[in-house]
Protein backbone atom coordinates (compact mmCIF):
# COMPACT_ATOMS: atom_id res chain seq x y z
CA UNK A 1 133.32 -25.93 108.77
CA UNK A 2 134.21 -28.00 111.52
CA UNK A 3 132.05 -29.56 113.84
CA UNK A 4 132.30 -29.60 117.77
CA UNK A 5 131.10 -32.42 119.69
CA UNK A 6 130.89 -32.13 123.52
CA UNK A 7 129.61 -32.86 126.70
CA UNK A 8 129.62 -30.52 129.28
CA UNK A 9 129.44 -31.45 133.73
CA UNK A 10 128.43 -28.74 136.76
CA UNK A 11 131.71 -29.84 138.46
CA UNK A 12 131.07 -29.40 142.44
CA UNK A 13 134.40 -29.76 143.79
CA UNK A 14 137.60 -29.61 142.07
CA UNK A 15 139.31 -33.07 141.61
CA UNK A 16 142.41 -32.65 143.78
CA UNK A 17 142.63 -35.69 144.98
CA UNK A 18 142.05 -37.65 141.51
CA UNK A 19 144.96 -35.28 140.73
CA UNK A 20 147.14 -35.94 143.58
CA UNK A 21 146.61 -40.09 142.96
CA UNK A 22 147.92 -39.63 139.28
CA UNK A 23 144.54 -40.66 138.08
CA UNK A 24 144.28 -36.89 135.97
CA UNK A 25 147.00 -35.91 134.43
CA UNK A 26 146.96 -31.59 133.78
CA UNK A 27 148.48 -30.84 130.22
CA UNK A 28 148.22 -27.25 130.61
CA UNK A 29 146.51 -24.60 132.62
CA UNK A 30 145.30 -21.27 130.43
CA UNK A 31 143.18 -17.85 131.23
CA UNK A 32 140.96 -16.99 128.80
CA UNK A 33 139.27 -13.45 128.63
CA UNK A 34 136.29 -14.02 125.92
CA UNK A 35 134.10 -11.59 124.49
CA UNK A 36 130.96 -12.16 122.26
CA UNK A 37 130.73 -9.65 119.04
CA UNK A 38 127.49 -10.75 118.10
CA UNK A 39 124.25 -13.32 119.23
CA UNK A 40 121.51 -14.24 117.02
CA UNK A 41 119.57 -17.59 117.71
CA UNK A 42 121.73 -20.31 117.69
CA UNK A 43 124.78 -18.73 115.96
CA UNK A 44 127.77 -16.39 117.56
CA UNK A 45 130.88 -14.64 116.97
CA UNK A 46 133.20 -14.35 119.52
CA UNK A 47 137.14 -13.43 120.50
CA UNK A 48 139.53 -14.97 123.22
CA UNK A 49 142.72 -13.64 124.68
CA UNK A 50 144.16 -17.20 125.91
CA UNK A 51 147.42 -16.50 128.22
CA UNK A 52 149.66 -20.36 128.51
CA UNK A 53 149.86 -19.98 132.78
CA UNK A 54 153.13 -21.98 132.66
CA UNK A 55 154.65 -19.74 129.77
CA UNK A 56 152.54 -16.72 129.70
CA UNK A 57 152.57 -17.16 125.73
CA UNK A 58 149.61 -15.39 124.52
CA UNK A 59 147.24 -16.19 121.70
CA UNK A 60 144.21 -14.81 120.50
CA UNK A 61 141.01 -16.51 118.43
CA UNK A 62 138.13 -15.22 116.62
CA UNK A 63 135.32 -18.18 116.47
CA UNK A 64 132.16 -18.54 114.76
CA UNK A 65 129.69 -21.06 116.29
CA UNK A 66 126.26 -22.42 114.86
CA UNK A 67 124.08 -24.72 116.75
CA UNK A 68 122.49 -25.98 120.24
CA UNK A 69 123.40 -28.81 122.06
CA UNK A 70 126.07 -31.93 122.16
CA UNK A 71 127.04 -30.69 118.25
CA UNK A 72 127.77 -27.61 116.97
CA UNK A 73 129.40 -26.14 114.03
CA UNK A 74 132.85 -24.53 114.12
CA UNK A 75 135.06 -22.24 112.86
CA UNK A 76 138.09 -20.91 114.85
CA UNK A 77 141.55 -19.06 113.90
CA UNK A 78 144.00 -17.11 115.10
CA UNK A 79 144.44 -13.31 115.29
CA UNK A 80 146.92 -10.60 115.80
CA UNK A 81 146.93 -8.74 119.45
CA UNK A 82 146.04 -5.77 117.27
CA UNK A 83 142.82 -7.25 115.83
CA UNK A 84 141.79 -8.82 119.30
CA UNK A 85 142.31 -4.80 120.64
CA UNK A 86 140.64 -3.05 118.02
CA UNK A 87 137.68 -5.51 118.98
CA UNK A 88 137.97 -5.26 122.06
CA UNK A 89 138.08 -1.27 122.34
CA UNK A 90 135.32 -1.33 119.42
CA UNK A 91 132.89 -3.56 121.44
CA UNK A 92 133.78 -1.97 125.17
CA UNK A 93 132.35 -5.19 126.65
CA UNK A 94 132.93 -6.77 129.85
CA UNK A 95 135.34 -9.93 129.07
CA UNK A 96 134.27 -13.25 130.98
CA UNK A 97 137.36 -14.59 132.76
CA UNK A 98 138.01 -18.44 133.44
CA UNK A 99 140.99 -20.47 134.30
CA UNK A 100 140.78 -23.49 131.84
CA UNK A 101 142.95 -26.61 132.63
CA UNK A 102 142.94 -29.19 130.04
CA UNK A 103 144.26 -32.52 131.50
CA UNK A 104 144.17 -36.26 130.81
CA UNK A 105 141.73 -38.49 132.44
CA UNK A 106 140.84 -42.42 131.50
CA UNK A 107 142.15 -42.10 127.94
CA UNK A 108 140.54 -39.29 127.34
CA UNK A 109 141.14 -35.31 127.10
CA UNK A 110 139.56 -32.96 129.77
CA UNK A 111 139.00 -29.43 130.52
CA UNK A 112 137.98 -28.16 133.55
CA UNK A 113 136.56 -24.19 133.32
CA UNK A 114 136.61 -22.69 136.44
CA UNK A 115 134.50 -18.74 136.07
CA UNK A 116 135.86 -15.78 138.14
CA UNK A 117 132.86 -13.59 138.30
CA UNK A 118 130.34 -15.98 139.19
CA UNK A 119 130.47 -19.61 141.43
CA UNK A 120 130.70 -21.67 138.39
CA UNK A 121 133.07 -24.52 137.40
CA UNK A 122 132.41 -26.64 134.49
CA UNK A 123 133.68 -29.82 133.17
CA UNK A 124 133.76 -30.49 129.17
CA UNK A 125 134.77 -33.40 127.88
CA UNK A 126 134.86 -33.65 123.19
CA UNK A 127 133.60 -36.74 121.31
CA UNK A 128 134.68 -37.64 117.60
CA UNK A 129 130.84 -38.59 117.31
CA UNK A 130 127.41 -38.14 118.37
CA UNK A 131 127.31 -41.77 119.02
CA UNK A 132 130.03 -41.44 121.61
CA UNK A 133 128.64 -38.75 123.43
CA UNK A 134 125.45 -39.83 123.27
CA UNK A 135 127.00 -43.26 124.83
CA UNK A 136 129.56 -41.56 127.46
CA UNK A 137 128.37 -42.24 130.97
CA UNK A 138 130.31 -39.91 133.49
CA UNK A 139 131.04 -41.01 136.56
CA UNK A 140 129.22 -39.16 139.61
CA UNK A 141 132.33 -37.00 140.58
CA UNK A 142 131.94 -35.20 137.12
CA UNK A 143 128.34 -33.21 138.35
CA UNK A 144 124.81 -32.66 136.63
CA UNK A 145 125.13 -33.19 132.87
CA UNK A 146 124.47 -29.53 131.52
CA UNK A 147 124.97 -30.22 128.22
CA UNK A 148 121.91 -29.20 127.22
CA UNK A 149 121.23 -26.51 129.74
CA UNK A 150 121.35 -23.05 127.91
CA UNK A 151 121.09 -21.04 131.20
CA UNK A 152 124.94 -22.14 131.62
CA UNK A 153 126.31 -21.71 128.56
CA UNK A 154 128.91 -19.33 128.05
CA UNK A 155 127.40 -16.63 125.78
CA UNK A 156 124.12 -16.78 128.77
CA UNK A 157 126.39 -16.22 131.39
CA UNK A 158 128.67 -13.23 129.12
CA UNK A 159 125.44 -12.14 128.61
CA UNK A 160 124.48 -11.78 132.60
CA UNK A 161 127.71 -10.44 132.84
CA UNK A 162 126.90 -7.51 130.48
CA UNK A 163 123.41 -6.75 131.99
CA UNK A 164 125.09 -6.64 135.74
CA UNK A 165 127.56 -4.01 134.05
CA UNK A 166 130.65 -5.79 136.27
């Protein structure tokens, strides 16, 4: 089992300018539509549809994820469309929608979530270690480190999304 390591930024404006100056460099732009199967404490199942926005290549995940904070355990793989349907129809759950871009910034990879139904963009940024997350220091355009912050995770705000029935 693999284990994920990551900070995670309330962005409050998008970088456009850092992007326009060359200083971020975006690798790739994706929609995900994400689904949680199951919640219990600190561990989840969930499934992604991720569409490529420059190719419209399509791939779908099932992930299992254990843990709170800057580390959590990991397991992801790929499915077949059929699989991520079945779920899908099986679970008749409201997908959370977000327009990830995954770019380079100061030697290092970013990606920048940006929610559809709520005012919401968040900036994540993965560490080989502890140590090095625990010794990143963002600079002030990156927003309130909510690394920690379970209100804004992403199975909390599915979860809103379910109880608001959108």
């Amino acid at each position: 089992m693999g284990v994920e390591i990551e900070r995670k930024f309330m962005l409050t404006a998008y970088p456009i300018a850092l992007i326009q100056a060359g200083d971020i460099v975006i690798m790739k732009e994706q929609f995900i539509e994400q689904t949680y199967l199951a919640l219990d404490g600190d561990q989840e199942l969930r499934a992604r549809k991720i569409t490529d926005l420059s190719t419209n290549e399509v791939e779908y995940t099932h992930t299992f994820k254990k843990g709170w904070g800057l580390a959590r355990e990991e397991v992801e793989y790929h499915i077949s469309e059929g699989l991520y349907k079945q779920i899908m129809e099986a679970h008749g759950t409201i997908p959370l929608t977000k327009k990830r871009t995954t770019a380079a910034w100061n030697n290092r990879v970013i990606e920048i979530d940006e929610y559809d139904q709520i005012q919401l963009a968040v900036l994540e940024v993965e560490f080989l270690t502890l140590q090095e997350a625990e010794n990143f220091i963002a600079p002030e355009w990156f927003g309130r480190d909510i690394s920690t912050s379970k209100e804004y995770s992403n199975k909390k705000v599915w979860s809103d999304l379910q109880n608001r029935g959108e």
